[in-house]
Short mmCIF file of C-alpha atoms in Angstrom, two decimals:
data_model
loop_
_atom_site.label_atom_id
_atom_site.label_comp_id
_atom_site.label_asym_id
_atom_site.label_seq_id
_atom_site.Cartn_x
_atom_site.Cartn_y
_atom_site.Cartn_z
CA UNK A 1 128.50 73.43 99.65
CA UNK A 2 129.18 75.43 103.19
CA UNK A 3 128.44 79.19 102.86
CA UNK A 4 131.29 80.14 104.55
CA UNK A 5 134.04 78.44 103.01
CA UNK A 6 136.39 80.26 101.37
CA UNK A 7 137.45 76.70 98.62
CA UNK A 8 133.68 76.17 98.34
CA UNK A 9 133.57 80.30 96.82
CA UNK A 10 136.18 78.81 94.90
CA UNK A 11 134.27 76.01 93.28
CA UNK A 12 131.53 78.52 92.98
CA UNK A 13 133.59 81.00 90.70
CA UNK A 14 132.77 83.80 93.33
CA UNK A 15 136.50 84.22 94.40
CA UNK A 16 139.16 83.63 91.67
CA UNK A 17 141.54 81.06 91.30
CA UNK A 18 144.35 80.28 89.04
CA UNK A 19 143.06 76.98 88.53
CA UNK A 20 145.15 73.80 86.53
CA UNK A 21 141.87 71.54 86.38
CA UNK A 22 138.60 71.04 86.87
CA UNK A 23 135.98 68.18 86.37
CA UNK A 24 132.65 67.30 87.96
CA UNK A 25 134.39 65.74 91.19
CA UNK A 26 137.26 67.69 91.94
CA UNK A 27 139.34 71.39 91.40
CA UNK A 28 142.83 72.31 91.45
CA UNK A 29 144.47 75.21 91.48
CA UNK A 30 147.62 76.85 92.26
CA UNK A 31 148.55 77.96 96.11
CA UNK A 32 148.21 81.47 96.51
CA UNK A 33 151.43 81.27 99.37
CA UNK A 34 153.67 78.76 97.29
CA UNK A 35 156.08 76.85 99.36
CA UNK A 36 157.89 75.37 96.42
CA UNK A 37 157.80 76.47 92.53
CA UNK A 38 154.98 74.40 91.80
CA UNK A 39 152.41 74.19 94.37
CA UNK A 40 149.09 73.09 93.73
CA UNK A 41 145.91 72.40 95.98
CA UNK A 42 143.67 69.66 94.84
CA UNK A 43 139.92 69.86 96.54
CA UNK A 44 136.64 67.89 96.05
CA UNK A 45 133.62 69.78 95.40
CA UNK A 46 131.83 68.09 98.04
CA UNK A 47 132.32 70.37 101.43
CA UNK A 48 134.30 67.73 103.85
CA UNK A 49 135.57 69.92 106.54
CA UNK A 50 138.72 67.60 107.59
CA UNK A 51 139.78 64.38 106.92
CA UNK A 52 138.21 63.25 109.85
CA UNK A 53 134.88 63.86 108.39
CA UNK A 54 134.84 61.96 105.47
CA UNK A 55 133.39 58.50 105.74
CA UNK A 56 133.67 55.55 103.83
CA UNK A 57 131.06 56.51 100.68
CA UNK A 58 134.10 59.00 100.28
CA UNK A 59 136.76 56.16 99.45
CA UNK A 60 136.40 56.53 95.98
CA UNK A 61 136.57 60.74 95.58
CA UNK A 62 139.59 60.31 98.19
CA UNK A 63 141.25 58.15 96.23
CA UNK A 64 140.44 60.24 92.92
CA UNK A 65 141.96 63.17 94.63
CA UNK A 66 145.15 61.55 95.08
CA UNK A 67 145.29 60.06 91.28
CA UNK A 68 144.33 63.53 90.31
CA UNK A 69 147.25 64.99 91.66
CA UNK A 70 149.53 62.31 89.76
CA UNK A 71 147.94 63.23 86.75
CA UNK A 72 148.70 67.06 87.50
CA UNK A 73 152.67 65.89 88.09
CA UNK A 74 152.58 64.15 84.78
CA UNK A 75 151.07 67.30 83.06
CA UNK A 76 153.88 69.81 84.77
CA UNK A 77 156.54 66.63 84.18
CA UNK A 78 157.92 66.90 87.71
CA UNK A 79 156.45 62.95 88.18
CA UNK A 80 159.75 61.02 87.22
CA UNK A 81 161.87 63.62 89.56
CA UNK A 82 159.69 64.13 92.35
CA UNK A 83 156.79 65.53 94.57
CA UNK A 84 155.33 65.30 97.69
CA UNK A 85 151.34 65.21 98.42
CA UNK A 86 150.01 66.63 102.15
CA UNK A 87 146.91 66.42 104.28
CA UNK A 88 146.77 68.39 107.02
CA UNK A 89 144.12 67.86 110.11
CA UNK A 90 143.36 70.35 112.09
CA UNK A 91 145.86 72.60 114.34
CA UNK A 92 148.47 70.48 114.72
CA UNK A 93 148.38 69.28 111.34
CA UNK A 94 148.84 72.97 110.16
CA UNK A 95 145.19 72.99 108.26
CA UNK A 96 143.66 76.70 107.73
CA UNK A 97 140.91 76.46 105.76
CA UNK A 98 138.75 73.79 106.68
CA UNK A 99 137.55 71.64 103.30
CA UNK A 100 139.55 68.93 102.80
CA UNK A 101 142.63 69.69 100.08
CA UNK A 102 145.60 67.92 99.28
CA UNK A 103 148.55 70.38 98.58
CA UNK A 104 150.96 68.68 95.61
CA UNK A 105 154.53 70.08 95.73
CA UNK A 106 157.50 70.43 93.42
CA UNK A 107 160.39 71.80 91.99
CA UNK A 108 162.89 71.46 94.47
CA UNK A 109 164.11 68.73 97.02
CA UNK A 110 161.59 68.24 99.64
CA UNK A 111 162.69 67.26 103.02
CA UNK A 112 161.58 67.04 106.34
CA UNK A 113 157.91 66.21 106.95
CA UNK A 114 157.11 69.26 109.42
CA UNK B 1 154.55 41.16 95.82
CA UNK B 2 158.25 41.82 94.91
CA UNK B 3 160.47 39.70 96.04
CA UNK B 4 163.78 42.37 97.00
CA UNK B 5 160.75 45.15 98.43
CA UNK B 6 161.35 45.66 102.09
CA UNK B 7 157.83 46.85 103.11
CA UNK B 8 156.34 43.41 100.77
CA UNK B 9 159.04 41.72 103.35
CA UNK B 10 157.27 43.33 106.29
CA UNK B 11 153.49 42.45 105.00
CA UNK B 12 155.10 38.96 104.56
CA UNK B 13 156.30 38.97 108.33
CA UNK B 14 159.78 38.09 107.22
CA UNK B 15 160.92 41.29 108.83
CA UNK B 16 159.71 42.55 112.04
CA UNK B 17 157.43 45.90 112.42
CA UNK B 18 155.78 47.72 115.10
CA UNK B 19 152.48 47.12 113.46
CA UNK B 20 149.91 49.19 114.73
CA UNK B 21 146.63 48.13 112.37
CA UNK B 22 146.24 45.55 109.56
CA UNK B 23 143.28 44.01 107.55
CA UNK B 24 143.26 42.46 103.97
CA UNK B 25 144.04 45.31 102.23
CA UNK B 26 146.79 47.60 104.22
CA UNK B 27 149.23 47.26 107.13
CA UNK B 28 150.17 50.11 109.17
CA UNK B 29 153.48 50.39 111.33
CA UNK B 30 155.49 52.59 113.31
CA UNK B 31 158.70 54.23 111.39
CA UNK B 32 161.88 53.19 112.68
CA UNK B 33 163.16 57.05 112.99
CA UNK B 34 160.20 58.83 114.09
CA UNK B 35 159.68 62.16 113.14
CA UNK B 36 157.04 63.01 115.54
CA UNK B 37 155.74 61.19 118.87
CA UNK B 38 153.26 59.64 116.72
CA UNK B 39 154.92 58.41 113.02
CA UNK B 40 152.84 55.50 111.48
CA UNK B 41 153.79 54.28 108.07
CA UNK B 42 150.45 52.77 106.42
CA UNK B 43 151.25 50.76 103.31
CA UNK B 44 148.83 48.63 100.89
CA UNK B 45 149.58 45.07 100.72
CA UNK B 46 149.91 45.11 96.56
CA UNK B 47 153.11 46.22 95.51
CA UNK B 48 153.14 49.86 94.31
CA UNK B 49 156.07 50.99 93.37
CA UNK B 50 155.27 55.11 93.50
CA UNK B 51 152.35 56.97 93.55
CA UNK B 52 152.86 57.28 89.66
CA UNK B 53 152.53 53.67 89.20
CA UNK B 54 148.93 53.74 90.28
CA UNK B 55 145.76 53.32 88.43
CA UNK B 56 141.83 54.20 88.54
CA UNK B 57 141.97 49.89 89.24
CA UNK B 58 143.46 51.32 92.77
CA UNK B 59 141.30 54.44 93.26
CA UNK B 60 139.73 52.95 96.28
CA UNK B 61 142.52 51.13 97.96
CA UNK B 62 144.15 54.95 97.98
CA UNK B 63 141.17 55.83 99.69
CA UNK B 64 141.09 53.49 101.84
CA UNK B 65 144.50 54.14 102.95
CA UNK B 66 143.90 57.68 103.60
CA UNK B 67 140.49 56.59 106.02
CA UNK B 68 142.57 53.79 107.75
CA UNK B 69 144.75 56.87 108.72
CA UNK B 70 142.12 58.82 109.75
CA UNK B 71 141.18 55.76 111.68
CA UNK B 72 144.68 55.42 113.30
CA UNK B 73 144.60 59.19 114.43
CA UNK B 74 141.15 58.28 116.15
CA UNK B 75 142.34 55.42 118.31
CA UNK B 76 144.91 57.26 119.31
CA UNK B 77 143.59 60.20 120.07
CA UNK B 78 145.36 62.74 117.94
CA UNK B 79 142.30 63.63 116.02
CA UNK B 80 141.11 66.48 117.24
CA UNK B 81 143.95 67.99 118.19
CA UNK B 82 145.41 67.32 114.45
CA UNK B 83 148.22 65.59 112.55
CA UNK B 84 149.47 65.46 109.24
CA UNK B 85 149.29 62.95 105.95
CA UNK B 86 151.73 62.30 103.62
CA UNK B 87 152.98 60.77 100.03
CA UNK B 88 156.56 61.18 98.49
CA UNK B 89 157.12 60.56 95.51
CA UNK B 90 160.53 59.51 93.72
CA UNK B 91 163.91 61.29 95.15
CA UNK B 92 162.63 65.14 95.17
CA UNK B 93 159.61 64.21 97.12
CA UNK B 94 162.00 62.60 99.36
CA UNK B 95 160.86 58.54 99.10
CA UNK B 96 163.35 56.30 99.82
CA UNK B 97 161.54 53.00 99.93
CA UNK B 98 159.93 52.39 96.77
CA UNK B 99 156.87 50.76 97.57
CA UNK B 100 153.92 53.36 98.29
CA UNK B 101 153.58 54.27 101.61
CA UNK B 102 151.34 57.06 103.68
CA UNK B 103 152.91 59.04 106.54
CA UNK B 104 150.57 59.77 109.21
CA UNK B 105 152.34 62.08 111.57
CA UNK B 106 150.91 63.38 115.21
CA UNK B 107 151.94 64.77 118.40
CA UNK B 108 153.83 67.86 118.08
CA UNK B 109 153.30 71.05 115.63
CA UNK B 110 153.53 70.55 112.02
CA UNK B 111 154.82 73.48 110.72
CA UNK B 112 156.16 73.73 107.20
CA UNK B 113 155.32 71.32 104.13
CA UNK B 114 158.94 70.14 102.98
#
């Protein structure tokens, strides 16, 4: 946990969330700026600032975060039509809170990639 | 391996790539219409059709792929400055080559999500 970090307040239950799911690895919940009708943000509870900062004992949660987000697609049955799943790194990237999250969107036809 | 699957094609060298990385477990290429100066495709070497048809059994080759990317970004140098990951899924999420595949995408500013 980081003090400062706004997802890790999250995890906490000091700043609310409309959150989809929640287990002892990981949280979800929905985007509070959606960029397509569903638009969910999947975290781990571990504080990884970026991408770039998570090492290989994270291979597994990484991986879980991913497969949780496929499970969250099934649940809001947008799998068999579509989504897209994002990491952003730093600036460039468009990343603006720094622990790691993987945004899952659907709901409409996604195109370009940035 | 599928037989008809152009990226299982690629892994089997039957069709040139620009590949960029490969090990054991994942191959990583340039895309042949580049959507940013740096657009790496990094793909697991077991057939996967979508991102749906994965299971806990591939929990840490997902990982994996998203550290080899973060590995990619390192040696060349986009790290810090940032760049963006990324999974579609089926026609919304705008795949087009149905074996699962991770975007890494560097170089300029990534603005929106899709």
């Amino acid at each position: 946990m980081s003090e400062d970090c706004l997802f890790c307040k999250i995890i906490k239950k000091e700043i609310p969330a409309d959150i989809v799911y929640e287990d002892d690895q990981v949280l979800a919940f929905r985007d509070i700026s959606p960029q397509a009708p569903l638009h969910v943000l999947i975290i781990p509870h571990k504080h990884i600032s970026t991408i770039n900062d998570a090492s290989e004992n994270d291979e597994k949660l990484l991986g879980y975060m991913l497969l949780t987000a496929a499970k969250i697609a099934r649940e809001n049955q947008v799998d068999e039509a579509g989504y897209r799943l994002v990491i952003n790194c730093n600036e460039q990237g468009g990343q603006t809170v720094f622990h790691v999250h993987l945004h899952l969107l659907a709901g409409r036809q996604l195109t370009r990639l940035g």
